[in-house]
Short mmCIF file of N, CA, C and O in Angstrom, two decimals:
data_model
loop_
_atom_site.label_atom_id
_atom_site.label_comp_id
_atom_site.label_asym_id
_atom_site.label_seq_id
_atom_site.Cartn_x
_atom_site.Cartn_y
_atom_site.Cartn_z
N UNK A 1 91.45 -103.80 -17.34
CA UNK A 1 92.86 -103.61 -17.64
C UNK A 1 93.24 -102.16 -17.33
O UNK A 1 92.47 -101.25 -17.59
N UNK A 2 94.40 -102.00 -16.78
CA UNK A 2 94.91 -100.66 -16.47
C UNK A 2 95.95 -100.29 -17.51
O UNK A 2 96.87 -101.07 -17.79
N UNK A 3 95.80 -99.12 -18.10
CA UNK A 3 96.77 -98.62 -19.07
C UNK A 3 97.29 -97.26 -18.62
O UNK A 3 96.57 -96.49 -17.99
N UNK A 4 98.53 -96.99 -18.98
CA UNK A 4 99.12 -95.69 -18.65
C UNK A 4 98.61 -94.64 -19.62
O UNK A 4 98.62 -94.85 -20.83
N UNK A 5 98.16 -93.52 -19.08
CA UNK A 5 97.67 -92.43 -19.93
C UNK A 5 98.66 -91.28 -20.00
O UNK A 5 98.73 -90.60 -21.02
N UNK A 6 99.39 -91.04 -18.94
CA UNK A 6 100.43 -90.02 -19.00
C UNK A 6 101.74 -90.67 -18.56
O UNK A 6 101.84 -91.16 -17.44
N UNK A 7 102.67 -90.70 -19.47
CA UNK A 7 103.93 -91.39 -19.16
C UNK A 7 105.12 -90.49 -19.44
O UNK A 7 105.20 -89.85 -20.47
N UNK A 8 105.98 -90.46 -18.49
CA UNK A 8 107.29 -89.86 -18.66
C UNK A 8 108.24 -90.80 -17.91
O UNK A 8 108.72 -90.48 -16.82
N UNK A 9 108.44 -91.96 -18.50
CA UNK A 9 109.16 -93.05 -17.84
C UNK A 9 110.60 -92.65 -17.52
O UNK A 9 111.09 -92.94 -16.43
N UNK A 10 111.26 -91.98 -18.42
CA UNK A 10 112.66 -91.62 -18.17
C UNK A 10 112.78 -90.65 -16.99
O UNK A 10 113.72 -90.74 -16.20
N UNK A 11 111.81 -89.76 -16.84
CA UNK A 11 111.86 -88.81 -15.72
C UNK A 11 111.67 -89.52 -14.38
O UNK A 11 112.40 -89.26 -13.42
N UNK A 12 110.73 -90.46 -14.31
CA UNK A 12 110.52 -91.17 -13.06
C UNK A 12 111.70 -92.09 -12.76
O UNK A 12 112.10 -92.26 -11.61
N UNK A 13 112.31 -92.67 -13.79
CA UNK A 13 113.48 -93.51 -13.58
C UNK A 13 114.66 -92.68 -13.07
O UNK A 13 115.42 -93.15 -12.23
N UNK A 14 114.80 -91.45 -13.56
CA UNK A 14 115.85 -90.57 -13.03
C UNK A 14 115.61 -90.26 -11.56
O UNK A 14 116.55 -90.25 -10.76
N UNK A 15 114.35 -90.01 -11.21
CA UNK A 15 114.03 -89.75 -9.80
C UNK A 15 114.33 -90.99 -8.95
O UNK A 15 114.83 -90.86 -7.83
N UNK A 16 114.05 -92.16 -9.48
CA UNK A 16 114.33 -93.41 -8.75
C UNK A 16 115.83 -93.58 -8.55
O UNK A 16 116.27 -93.99 -7.47
N UNK A 17 116.60 -93.28 -9.57
CA UNK A 17 118.07 -93.39 -9.45
C UNK A 17 118.61 -92.40 -8.42
O UNK A 17 119.51 -92.72 -7.65
N UNK A 18 118.06 -91.19 -8.41
CA UNK A 18 118.48 -90.19 -7.41
C UNK A 18 118.17 -90.68 -5.99
O UNK A 18 118.98 -90.53 -5.08
N UNK A 19 116.99 -91.25 -5.82
CA UNK A 19 116.60 -91.75 -4.50
C UNK A 19 117.51 -92.90 -4.07
O UNK A 19 117.92 -92.98 -2.91
N UNK A 20 117.85 -93.77 -5.00
CA UNK A 20 118.77 -94.88 -4.71
C UNK A 20 120.13 -94.33 -4.28
O UNK A 20 120.73 -94.82 -3.32
N UNK A 21 120.59 -93.32 -4.97
CA UNK A 21 121.88 -92.71 -4.64
C UNK A 21 121.85 -92.12 -3.23
O UNK A 21 122.80 -92.30 -2.46
N UNK A 22 120.77 -91.43 -2.89
CA UNK A 22 120.64 -90.85 -1.54
C UNK A 22 120.64 -91.94 -0.46
O UNK A 22 121.27 -91.79 0.59
N UNK A 23 119.94 -93.02 -0.72
CA UNK A 23 119.89 -94.11 0.26
C UNK A 23 121.26 -94.77 0.42
O UNK A 23 121.67 -95.12 1.53
N UNK A 24 121.97 -94.94 -0.69
CA UNK A 24 123.32 -95.53 -0.61
C UNK A 24 124.28 -94.61 0.14
O UNK A 24 125.17 -95.08 0.85
N UNK A 25 124.09 -93.30 0.00
CA UNK A 25 124.90 -92.35 0.75
C UNK A 25 124.63 -92.46 2.25
O UNK A 25 125.54 -92.33 3.06
N UNK A 26 123.37 -92.73 2.61
CA UNK A 26 123.05 -92.94 4.03
C UNK A 26 123.77 -94.16 4.58
O UNK A 26 124.29 -94.13 5.70
N UNK A 27 123.82 -95.23 3.79
CA UNK A 27 124.52 -96.44 4.21
C UNK A 27 126.01 -96.15 4.39
O UNK A 27 126.62 -96.56 5.38
N UNK A 28 126.60 -95.42 3.44
CA UNK A 28 128.02 -95.06 3.54
C UNK A 28 128.28 -94.23 4.79
O UNK A 28 129.30 -94.41 5.46
N UNK A 29 127.37 -93.32 5.10
CA UNK A 29 127.55 -92.48 6.29
C UNK A 29 127.50 -93.31 7.57
O UNK A 29 128.30 -93.09 8.49
N UNK A 30 126.60 -94.27 7.62
CA UNK A 30 126.52 -95.15 8.80
C UNK A 30 127.80 -95.95 8.95
O UNK A 30 128.37 -96.05 10.04
N UNK A 31 128.29 -96.49 7.84
CA UNK A 31 129.53 -97.29 7.89
C UNK A 31 130.73 -96.43 8.23
O UNK A 31 131.62 -96.86 8.97
N UNK A 32 130.77 -95.19 7.72
CA UNK A 32 131.88 -94.29 8.02
C UNK A 32 131.89 -93.92 9.50
O UNK A 32 132.96 -93.87 10.13
N UNK A 33 130.72 -93.67 10.06
CA UNK A 33 130.62 -93.36 11.49
C UNK A 33 131.09 -94.54 12.33
O UNK A 33 131.83 -94.37 13.32
N UNK A 34 130.71 -95.75 11.95
CA UNK A 34 131.15 -96.94 12.68
C UNK A 34 132.66 -97.12 12.57
O UNK A 34 133.33 -97.46 13.55
N UNK A 35 133.19 -96.86 11.40
CA UNK A 35 134.63 -96.98 11.19
C UNK A 35 135.38 -95.97 12.05
O UNK A 35 136.39 -96.30 12.70
N UNK A 36 134.87 -94.75 12.09
CA UNK A 36 135.49 -93.70 12.90
C UNK A 36 135.44 -94.07 14.39
O UNK A 36 136.42 -93.95 15.11
N UNK A 37 134.30 -94.53 14.83
CA UNK A 37 134.12 -94.92 16.23
C UNK A 37 135.04 -96.10 16.59
O UNK A 37 135.69 -96.10 17.62
N UNK A 38 135.09 -97.09 15.73
CA UNK A 38 135.89 -98.28 16.00
C UNK A 38 137.39 -97.99 15.95
O UNK A 38 138.16 -98.62 16.67
N UNK A 39 137.78 -97.05 15.14
CA UNK A 39 139.20 -96.68 15.06
C UNK A 39 139.65 -96.06 16.38
O UNK A 39 140.76 -96.30 16.85
N UNK A 40 138.78 -95.27 16.99
CA UNK A 40 139.10 -94.64 18.27
C UNK A 40 139.21 -95.67 19.39
O UNK A 40 139.96 -95.50 20.33
N UNK A 41 138.46 -96.76 19.27
CA UNK A 41 138.45 -97.77 20.33
C UNK A 41 139.38 -98.95 20.01
O UNK A 41 139.36 -99.95 20.71
N UNK A 42 140.16 -98.84 18.95
CA UNK A 42 141.09 -99.89 18.51
C UNK A 42 140.37 -101.23 18.28
O UNK A 42 140.86 -102.28 18.66
N UNK A 43 139.22 -101.19 17.67
CA UNK A 43 138.49 -102.40 17.31
C UNK A 43 138.64 -102.65 15.83
O UNK A 43 139.22 -101.84 15.10
N UNK A 44 138.08 -103.78 15.42
CA UNK A 44 138.06 -104.05 13.98
C UNK A 44 137.25 -102.97 13.29
O UNK A 44 136.23 -102.51 13.80
N UNK A 45 137.67 -102.59 12.11
CA UNK A 45 137.01 -101.49 11.41
C UNK A 45 135.61 -101.86 10.92
O UNK A 45 134.79 -101.00 10.66
N UNK A 46 135.32 -103.15 10.80
CA UNK A 46 134.03 -103.53 10.24
C UNK A 46 132.95 -103.79 11.30
O UNK A 46 131.85 -104.18 10.96
N UNK A 47 133.26 -103.62 12.58
CA UNK A 47 132.27 -103.88 13.63
C UNK A 47 131.15 -102.84 13.59
O UNK A 47 131.38 -101.65 13.73
N UNK A 48 129.92 -103.34 13.40
CA UNK A 48 128.74 -102.49 13.41
C UNK A 48 127.88 -102.90 14.60
O UNK A 48 127.82 -104.08 14.94
N UNK A 49 127.23 -101.94 15.20
CA UNK A 49 126.31 -102.28 16.29
C UNK A 49 125.06 -102.93 15.69
O UNK A 49 124.81 -102.84 14.48
N UNK A 50 124.27 -103.53 16.53
CA UNK A 50 123.03 -104.17 16.07
C UNK A 50 122.10 -103.13 15.47
O UNK A 50 121.47 -103.36 14.44
N UNK A 51 122.04 -101.95 16.10
CA UNK A 51 121.20 -100.88 15.60
C UNK A 51 121.66 -100.42 14.21
O UNK A 51 120.83 -100.21 13.32
N UNK A 52 122.95 -100.28 14.02
CA UNK A 52 123.49 -99.86 12.72
C UNK A 52 123.19 -100.92 11.65
O UNK A 52 122.81 -100.59 10.53
N UNK A 53 123.35 -102.18 12.03
CA UNK A 53 123.08 -103.27 11.09
C UNK A 53 121.61 -103.26 10.68
O UNK A 53 121.29 -103.41 9.49
N UNK A 54 120.72 -103.06 11.64
CA UNK A 54 119.29 -103.00 11.33
C UNK A 54 118.95 -101.82 10.44
O UNK A 54 118.13 -101.94 9.52
N UNK A 55 119.55 -100.68 10.71
CA UNK A 55 119.29 -99.49 9.87
C UNK A 55 119.76 -99.74 8.45
O UNK A 55 119.07 -99.38 7.49
N UNK A 56 120.94 -100.34 8.30
CA UNK A 56 121.46 -100.63 6.96
C UNK A 56 120.55 -101.63 6.24
O UNK A 56 120.23 -101.44 5.06
N UNK A 57 120.11 -102.67 6.93
CA UNK A 57 119.21 -103.65 6.31
C UNK A 57 117.89 -103.01 5.90
O UNK A 57 117.35 -103.32 4.83
N UNK A 58 117.39 -102.10 6.71
CA UNK A 58 116.15 -101.40 6.40
C UNK A 58 116.32 -100.53 5.15
O UNK A 58 115.44 -100.52 4.27
N UNK A 59 117.43 -99.84 5.06
CA UNK A 59 117.68 -98.99 3.90
C UNK A 59 117.87 -99.84 2.66
O UNK A 59 117.35 -99.52 1.58
N UNK A 60 118.59 -100.96 2.77
CA UNK A 60 118.78 -101.85 1.63
C UNK A 60 117.46 -102.44 1.14
O UNK A 60 117.25 -102.61 -0.06
N UNK A 61 116.55 -102.73 2.07
CA UNK A 61 115.23 -103.23 1.68
C UNK A 61 114.45 -102.15 0.94
O UNK A 61 113.71 -102.44 -0.01
N UNK A 62 114.61 -100.91 1.36
CA UNK A 62 113.90 -99.80 0.70
C UNK A 62 114.45 -99.55 -0.70
O UNK A 62 113.70 -99.14 -1.59
N UNK A 63 115.72 -99.80 -0.91
CA UNK A 63 116.34 -99.58 -2.22
C UNK A 63 115.64 -100.41 -3.30
O UNK A 63 115.54 -99.98 -4.45
N UNK A 64 115.11 -101.58 -2.93
CA UNK A 64 114.43 -102.45 -3.91
C UNK A 64 113.29 -101.73 -4.61
O UNK A 64 112.99 -102.02 -5.77
N UNK A 65 112.64 -100.80 -3.94
CA UNK A 65 111.50 -100.11 -4.52
C UNK A 65 111.92 -99.08 -5.58
O UNK A 65 111.07 -98.54 -6.28
N UNK A 66 113.20 -98.83 -5.68
CA UNK A 66 113.69 -97.81 -6.63
C UNK A 66 114.55 -98.41 -7.73
O UNK A 66 115.35 -97.71 -8.34
N UNK A 67 114.38 -99.69 -8.01
CA UNK A 67 115.13 -100.37 -9.06
C UNK A 67 114.36 -100.23 -10.38
O UNK A 67 113.34 -100.90 -10.58
N UNK A 68 114.83 -99.38 -11.30
CA UNK A 68 114.08 -99.12 -12.54
C UNK A 68 113.86 -100.35 -13.42
O UNK A 68 112.92 -100.39 -14.20
N UNK A 69 114.70 -101.36 -13.29
CA UNK A 69 114.52 -102.55 -14.13
C UNK A 69 113.40 -103.45 -13.60
O UNK A 69 112.87 -104.27 -14.34
N UNK A 70 113.01 -103.29 -12.34
CA UNK A 70 111.98 -104.14 -11.76
C UNK A 70 110.71 -103.39 -11.38
O UNK A 70 109.67 -104.00 -11.22
N UNK A 71 110.80 -102.08 -11.22
CA UNK A 71 109.66 -101.30 -10.72
C UNK A 71 109.38 -100.12 -11.65
O UNK A 71 110.29 -99.41 -12.06
N UNK A 72 108.11 -99.95 -11.97
CA UNK A 72 107.64 -98.75 -12.65
C UNK A 72 106.41 -98.28 -11.89
O UNK A 72 105.33 -98.88 -12.01
N UNK A 73 106.57 -97.27 -11.05
CA UNK A 73 105.41 -96.81 -10.28
C UNK A 73 104.38 -96.17 -11.20
O UNK A 73 104.73 -95.48 -12.15
N UNK A 74 103.12 -96.44 -10.90
CA UNK A 74 102.03 -95.83 -11.67
C UNK A 74 100.90 -95.48 -10.71
O UNK A 74 100.51 -96.30 -9.88
N UNK A 75 100.41 -94.26 -10.84
CA UNK A 75 99.31 -93.81 -9.98
C UNK A 75 97.99 -94.22 -10.62
O UNK A 75 97.70 -93.85 -11.75
N UNK A 76 97.24 -95.01 -9.88
CA UNK A 76 95.94 -95.48 -10.34
C UNK A 76 94.93 -95.07 -9.28
O UNK A 76 94.95 -95.60 -8.17
N UNK A 77 94.11 -94.14 -9.61
CA UNK A 77 93.19 -93.59 -8.61
C UNK A 77 94.00 -92.83 -7.57
O UNK A 77 94.74 -91.91 -7.89
N UNK A 78 93.90 -93.25 -6.32
CA UNK A 78 94.64 -92.58 -5.25
C UNK A 78 95.85 -93.38 -4.79
O UNK A 78 96.54 -92.97 -3.86
N UNK A 79 96.11 -94.52 -5.42
CA UNK A 79 97.22 -95.38 -5.00
C UNK A 79 98.29 -95.45 -6.08
O UNK A 79 98.04 -95.17 -7.25
N UNK A 80 99.48 -95.83 -5.66
CA UNK A 80 100.59 -96.05 -6.59
C UNK A 80 100.95 -97.53 -6.53
O UNK A 80 101.14 -98.07 -5.44
N UNK A 81 101.01 -98.17 -7.70
CA UNK A 81 101.34 -99.59 -7.78
C UNK A 81 102.57 -99.79 -8.65
O UNK A 81 103.00 -98.88 -9.36
N UNK A 82 103.13 -101.00 -8.59
CA UNK A 82 104.23 -101.37 -9.47
C UNK A 82 103.62 -101.84 -10.79
O UNK A 82 103.14 -102.98 -10.90
N UNK A 83 103.65 -100.99 -11.80
CA UNK A 83 103.00 -101.28 -13.08
C UNK A 83 103.70 -102.41 -13.82
O UNK A 83 103.05 -103.20 -14.50
N UNK A 84 105.02 -102.53 -13.69
CA UNK A 84 105.73 -103.63 -14.35
C UNK A 84 105.26 -104.97 -13.81
O UNK A 84 105.04 -105.92 -14.56
N UNK A 85 105.12 -105.06 -12.50
CA UNK A 85 104.65 -106.31 -11.91
C UNK A 85 103.21 -106.58 -12.33
O UNK A 85 102.84 -107.73 -12.61
N UNK A 86 102.40 -105.53 -12.39
CA UNK A 86 101.01 -105.67 -12.81
C UNK A 86 100.95 -106.28 -14.21
O UNK A 86 100.21 -107.24 -14.45
N UNK A 87 101.73 -105.74 -15.16
CA UNK A 87 101.73 -106.26 -16.53
C UNK A 87 102.19 -107.71 -16.58
O UNK A 87 101.61 -108.54 -17.29
N UNK A 88 103.24 -108.01 -15.84
CA UNK A 88 103.78 -109.37 -15.80
C UNK A 88 102.72 -110.35 -15.28
O UNK A 88 102.53 -111.44 -15.83
N UNK A 89 102.02 -109.96 -14.22
CA UNK A 89 100.99 -110.82 -13.65
C UNK A 89 99.82 -110.98 -14.61
O UNK A 89 99.28 -112.08 -14.76
N UNK A 90 99.41 -109.92 -15.26
CA UNK A 90 98.28 -109.99 -16.19
C UNK A 90 98.59 -110.90 -17.37
O UNK A 90 97.70 -111.57 -17.89
N UNK A 91 99.86 -110.96 -17.80
CA UNK A 91 100.25 -111.88 -18.87
C UNK A 91 100.10 -113.33 -18.40
O UNK A 91 99.69 -114.20 -19.17
N UNK A 92 100.42 -113.59 -17.13
CA UNK A 92 100.33 -114.95 -16.60
C UNK A 92 98.89 -115.43 -16.50
O UNK A 92 98.62 -116.63 -16.62
N UNK A 93 97.96 -114.52 -16.27
CA UNK A 93 96.56 -114.92 -16.14
C UNK A 93 95.76 -114.54 -17.39
O UNK A 93 94.55 -114.30 -17.31
N UNK A 94 96.42 -114.52 -18.53
CA UNK A 94 95.78 -114.07 -19.78
C UNK A 94 94.52 -114.86 -20.13
O UNK A 94 93.56 -114.30 -20.63
N UNK A 95 94.47 -116.14 -19.86
CA UNK A 95 93.30 -116.94 -20.22
C UNK A 95 92.20 -116.90 -19.18
O UNK A 95 91.16 -117.53 -19.35
N UNK A 96 92.40 -116.18 -18.11
CA UNK A 96 91.45 -116.14 -17.00
C UNK A 96 90.51 -114.95 -17.13
O UNK A 96 90.82 -113.96 -17.76
N UNK A 97 89.37 -115.08 -16.49
CA UNK A 97 88.47 -113.95 -16.34
C UNK A 97 88.99 -113.15 -15.15
O UNK A 97 89.18 -113.69 -14.06
N UNK A 98 89.25 -111.86 -15.34
CA UNK A 98 89.86 -111.05 -14.28
C UNK A 98 89.07 -109.78 -14.03
O UNK A 98 88.49 -109.21 -14.95
N UNK A 99 89.10 -109.35 -12.77
CA UNK A 99 88.46 -108.09 -12.38
C UNK A 99 89.41 -107.34 -11.45
O UNK A 99 90.07 -107.95 -10.62
N UNK A 100 89.48 -106.04 -11.62
CA UNK A 100 90.35 -105.21 -10.78
C UNK A 100 89.49 -104.30 -9.91
O UNK A 100 88.55 -103.69 -10.39
N UNK A 101 89.86 -104.26 -8.64
CA UNK A 101 89.16 -103.40 -7.69
C UNK A 101 90.19 -102.45 -7.09
O UNK A 101 91.15 -102.89 -6.47
N UNK A 102 89.99 -101.16 -7.30
CA UNK A 102 90.91 -100.15 -6.78
C UNK A 102 90.38 -99.67 -5.44
O UNK A 102 89.24 -99.19 -5.35
N UNK A 103 91.21 -99.81 -4.40
CA UNK A 103 90.82 -99.37 -3.06
C UNK A 103 91.94 -98.56 -2.44
O UNK A 103 92.98 -98.35 -3.07
N UNK A 104 91.77 -98.14 -1.20
CA UNK A 104 92.80 -97.35 -0.54
C UNK A 104 94.03 -98.18 -0.18
O UNK A 104 95.09 -97.64 0.07
N UNK A 105 93.88 -99.51 -0.16
CA UNK A 105 95.00 -100.40 0.17
C UNK A 105 95.82 -100.79 -1.04
O UNK A 105 96.92 -101.32 -0.89
N UNK A 106 95.31 -100.58 -2.23
CA UNK A 106 96.00 -100.97 -3.44
C UNK A 106 95.02 -101.40 -4.50
O UNK A 106 93.85 -101.02 -4.49
N UNK A 107 95.50 -102.23 -5.41
CA UNK A 107 94.65 -102.76 -6.48
C UNK A 107 94.51 -104.26 -6.27
O UNK A 107 95.50 -104.99 -6.24
N UNK A 108 93.28 -104.69 -6.10
CA UNK A 108 92.99 -106.11 -5.90
C UNK A 108 92.59 -106.69 -7.25
O UNK A 108 91.66 -106.20 -7.90
N UNK A 109 93.29 -107.74 -7.66
CA UNK A 109 92.98 -108.44 -8.91
C UNK A 109 92.39 -109.79 -8.54
O UNK A 109 93.06 -110.61 -7.91
N UNK A 110 91.14 -110.00 -8.92
CA UNK A 110 90.49 -111.29 -8.72
C UNK A 110 90.40 -111.97 -10.07
O UNK A 110 89.98 -111.35 -11.05
N UNK A 111 90.80 -113.23 -10.11
CA UNK A 111 90.80 -113.95 -11.37
C UNK A 111 90.25 -115.36 -11.16
O UNK A 111 90.31 -115.91 -10.06
N UNK A 112 89.69 -115.91 -12.24
CA UNK A 112 89.18 -117.27 -12.17
C UNK A 112 89.04 -117.86 -13.56
O UNK A 112 88.94 -117.14 -14.55
N UNK A 113 89.07 -119.17 -13.57
CA UNK A 113 88.80 -119.93 -14.78
C UNK A 113 87.99 -121.15 -14.35
O UNK A 113 87.56 -121.25 -13.21
N UNK A 114 87.82 -122.10 -15.25
CA UNK A 114 87.06 -123.30 -14.90
C UNK A 114 87.74 -124.11 -13.81
O UNK A 114 87.09 -124.74 -13.00
N UNK A 115 89.07 -124.09 -13.79
CA UNK A 115 89.81 -124.96 -12.88
C UNK A 115 90.43 -124.25 -11.68
O UNK A 115 90.78 -124.90 -10.70
N UNK A 116 90.60 -122.95 -11.75
CA UNK A 116 91.30 -122.26 -10.66
C UNK A 116 90.72 -120.87 -10.46
O UNK A 116 90.10 -120.29 -11.35
N UNK A 117 90.95 -120.37 -9.25
CA UNK A 117 90.57 -118.99 -8.97
C UNK A 117 91.52 -118.46 -7.91
O UNK A 117 92.16 -119.21 -7.17
N UNK A 118 91.63 -117.14 -7.83
CA UNK A 118 92.50 -116.55 -6.84
C UNK A 118 92.41 -115.04 -6.87
O UNK A 118 91.62 -114.46 -7.61
N UNK A 119 93.25 -114.43 -6.04
CA UNK A 119 93.29 -112.97 -6.00
C UNK A 119 94.69 -112.52 -5.63
O UNK A 119 95.46 -113.27 -5.01
N UNK A 120 95.02 -111.33 -6.03
CA UNK A 120 96.31 -110.73 -5.74
C UNK A 120 96.09 -109.27 -5.40
O UNK A 120 95.39 -108.56 -6.11
N UNK A 121 96.70 -108.83 -4.31
CA UNK A 121 96.62 -107.42 -3.92
C UNK A 121 97.95 -106.76 -4.24
O UNK A 121 98.98 -107.14 -3.70
N UNK A 122 97.93 -105.81 -5.15
CA UNK A 122 99.10 -104.99 -5.42
C UNK A 122 99.05 -103.85 -4.41
O UNK A 122 98.21 -102.96 -4.49
N UNK A 123 99.94 -103.90 -3.44
CA UNK A 123 99.91 -102.97 -2.32
C UNK A 123 100.21 -101.54 -2.77
O UNK A 123 100.89 -101.30 -3.77
N UNK A 124 99.71 -100.61 -2.00
CA UNK A 124 99.91 -99.19 -2.25
C UNK A 124 101.35 -98.81 -1.92
O UNK A 124 101.83 -99.00 -0.80
N UNK A 125 102.07 -98.27 -2.90
CA UNK A 125 103.46 -97.87 -2.73
C UNK A 125 103.60 -96.36 -2.53
O UNK A 125 104.71 -95.83 -2.61
N UNK A 126 102.52 -95.68 -2.26
CA UNK A 126 102.53 -94.22 -2.11
C UNK A 126 103.57 -93.71 -1.11
O UNK A 126 104.24 -92.72 -1.41
N UNK A 127 103.77 -94.37 0.05
CA UNK A 127 104.78 -93.84 0.98
C UNK A 127 106.20 -93.76 0.39
O UNK A 127 106.98 -92.91 0.78
N UNK A 128 106.49 -94.62 -0.57
CA UNK A 128 107.83 -94.63 -1.17
C UNK A 128 107.97 -93.58 -2.27
O UNK A 128 109.09 -93.17 -2.59
N UNK A 129 106.87 -93.16 -2.87
CA UNK A 129 106.93 -92.24 -4.01
C UNK A 129 106.20 -90.93 -3.75
O UNK A 129 105.90 -90.20 -4.68
N UNK A 130 105.96 -90.58 -2.50
CA UNK A 130 105.19 -89.37 -2.19
C UNK A 130 105.90 -88.09 -2.62
O UNK A 130 105.25 -87.10 -2.90
N UNK A 131 107.23 -88.09 -2.69
CA UNK A 131 107.96 -86.89 -3.08
C UNK A 131 108.31 -86.84 -4.57
O UNK A 131 109.01 -85.94 -5.01
N UNK A 132 107.84 -87.82 -5.32
CA UNK A 132 108.14 -87.87 -6.75
C UNK A 132 107.15 -87.00 -7.51
O UNK A 132 105.97 -86.95 -7.19
N UNK A 133 107.66 -86.31 -8.54
CA UNK A 133 106.83 -85.41 -9.32
C UNK A 133 106.34 -86.01 -10.63
O UNK A 133 105.37 -85.55 -11.19
N UNK A 134 107.04 -87.01 -11.13
CA UNK A 134 106.73 -87.49 -12.48
C UNK A 134 106.26 -88.95 -12.51
O UNK A 134 106.61 -89.69 -13.40
N UNK A 135 105.45 -89.33 -11.53
CA UNK A 135 104.91 -90.69 -11.53
C UNK A 135 103.85 -90.80 -12.64
O UNK A 135 102.93 -89.99 -12.70
N UNK A 136 104.00 -91.79 -13.53
CA UNK A 136 102.99 -91.96 -14.59
C UNK A 136 101.60 -92.23 -14.00
O UNK A 136 101.47 -92.80 -12.93
N UNK A 137 100.59 -91.85 -14.76
CA UNK A 137 99.20 -92.03 -14.31
C UNK A 137 98.57 -93.14 -15.14
O UNK A 137 98.67 -93.14 -16.36
N UNK A 138 97.93 -94.06 -14.46
CA UNK A 138 97.23 -95.15 -15.12
C UNK A 138 95.74 -94.99 -14.98
O UNK A 138 95.25 -94.37 -14.04
N UNK A 139 95.02 -95.54 -15.94
CA UNK A 139 93.57 -95.45 -15.93
C UNK A 139 92.98 -96.81 -16.26
O UNK A 139 93.52 -97.53 -17.11
N UNK A 140 91.91 -97.13 -15.58
CA UNK A 140 91.25 -98.41 -15.84
C UNK A 140 90.48 -98.34 -17.14
O UNK A 140 89.66 -97.45 -17.36
N UNK A 141 90.77 -99.29 -18.03
CA UNK A 141 90.12 -99.35 -19.33
C UNK A 141 89.41 -100.70 -19.44
O UNK A 141 90.03 -101.74 -19.19
N UNK A 142 88.16 -100.68 -19.80
CA UNK A 142 87.42 -101.95 -19.90
C UNK A 142 87.42 -102.51 -21.29
O UNK A 142 87.58 -101.96 -22.27
#
């Protein structure tokens, strides 16, 4: 089981909200540029190029990683995982025998019981939180 040993949840949530705000500002800037360009060409104001649409979709996908109600980043060893998802998953497999393996790719949870077995890899989220200063630290407790 992984438990948080150093937590400053409100600080990391503030950092997540700031990052979300910055990403939303990028989306607004892309849309404003398209609006400005389209106004000059007498086109509909909402026309976005394929490249602009892809950039906006990419940014919107990245925003998911900074939603404080769904994500709580936690540094475990050298990787950062979504601790909220980890806890939710561990509750679902409460009656199972489980083992956690921490690697450079994330945290691998292998579980089994008499009737079922499986594994789940919690991917490393370090690229999304590399500039954060207050990521909680988790430690494996047996």
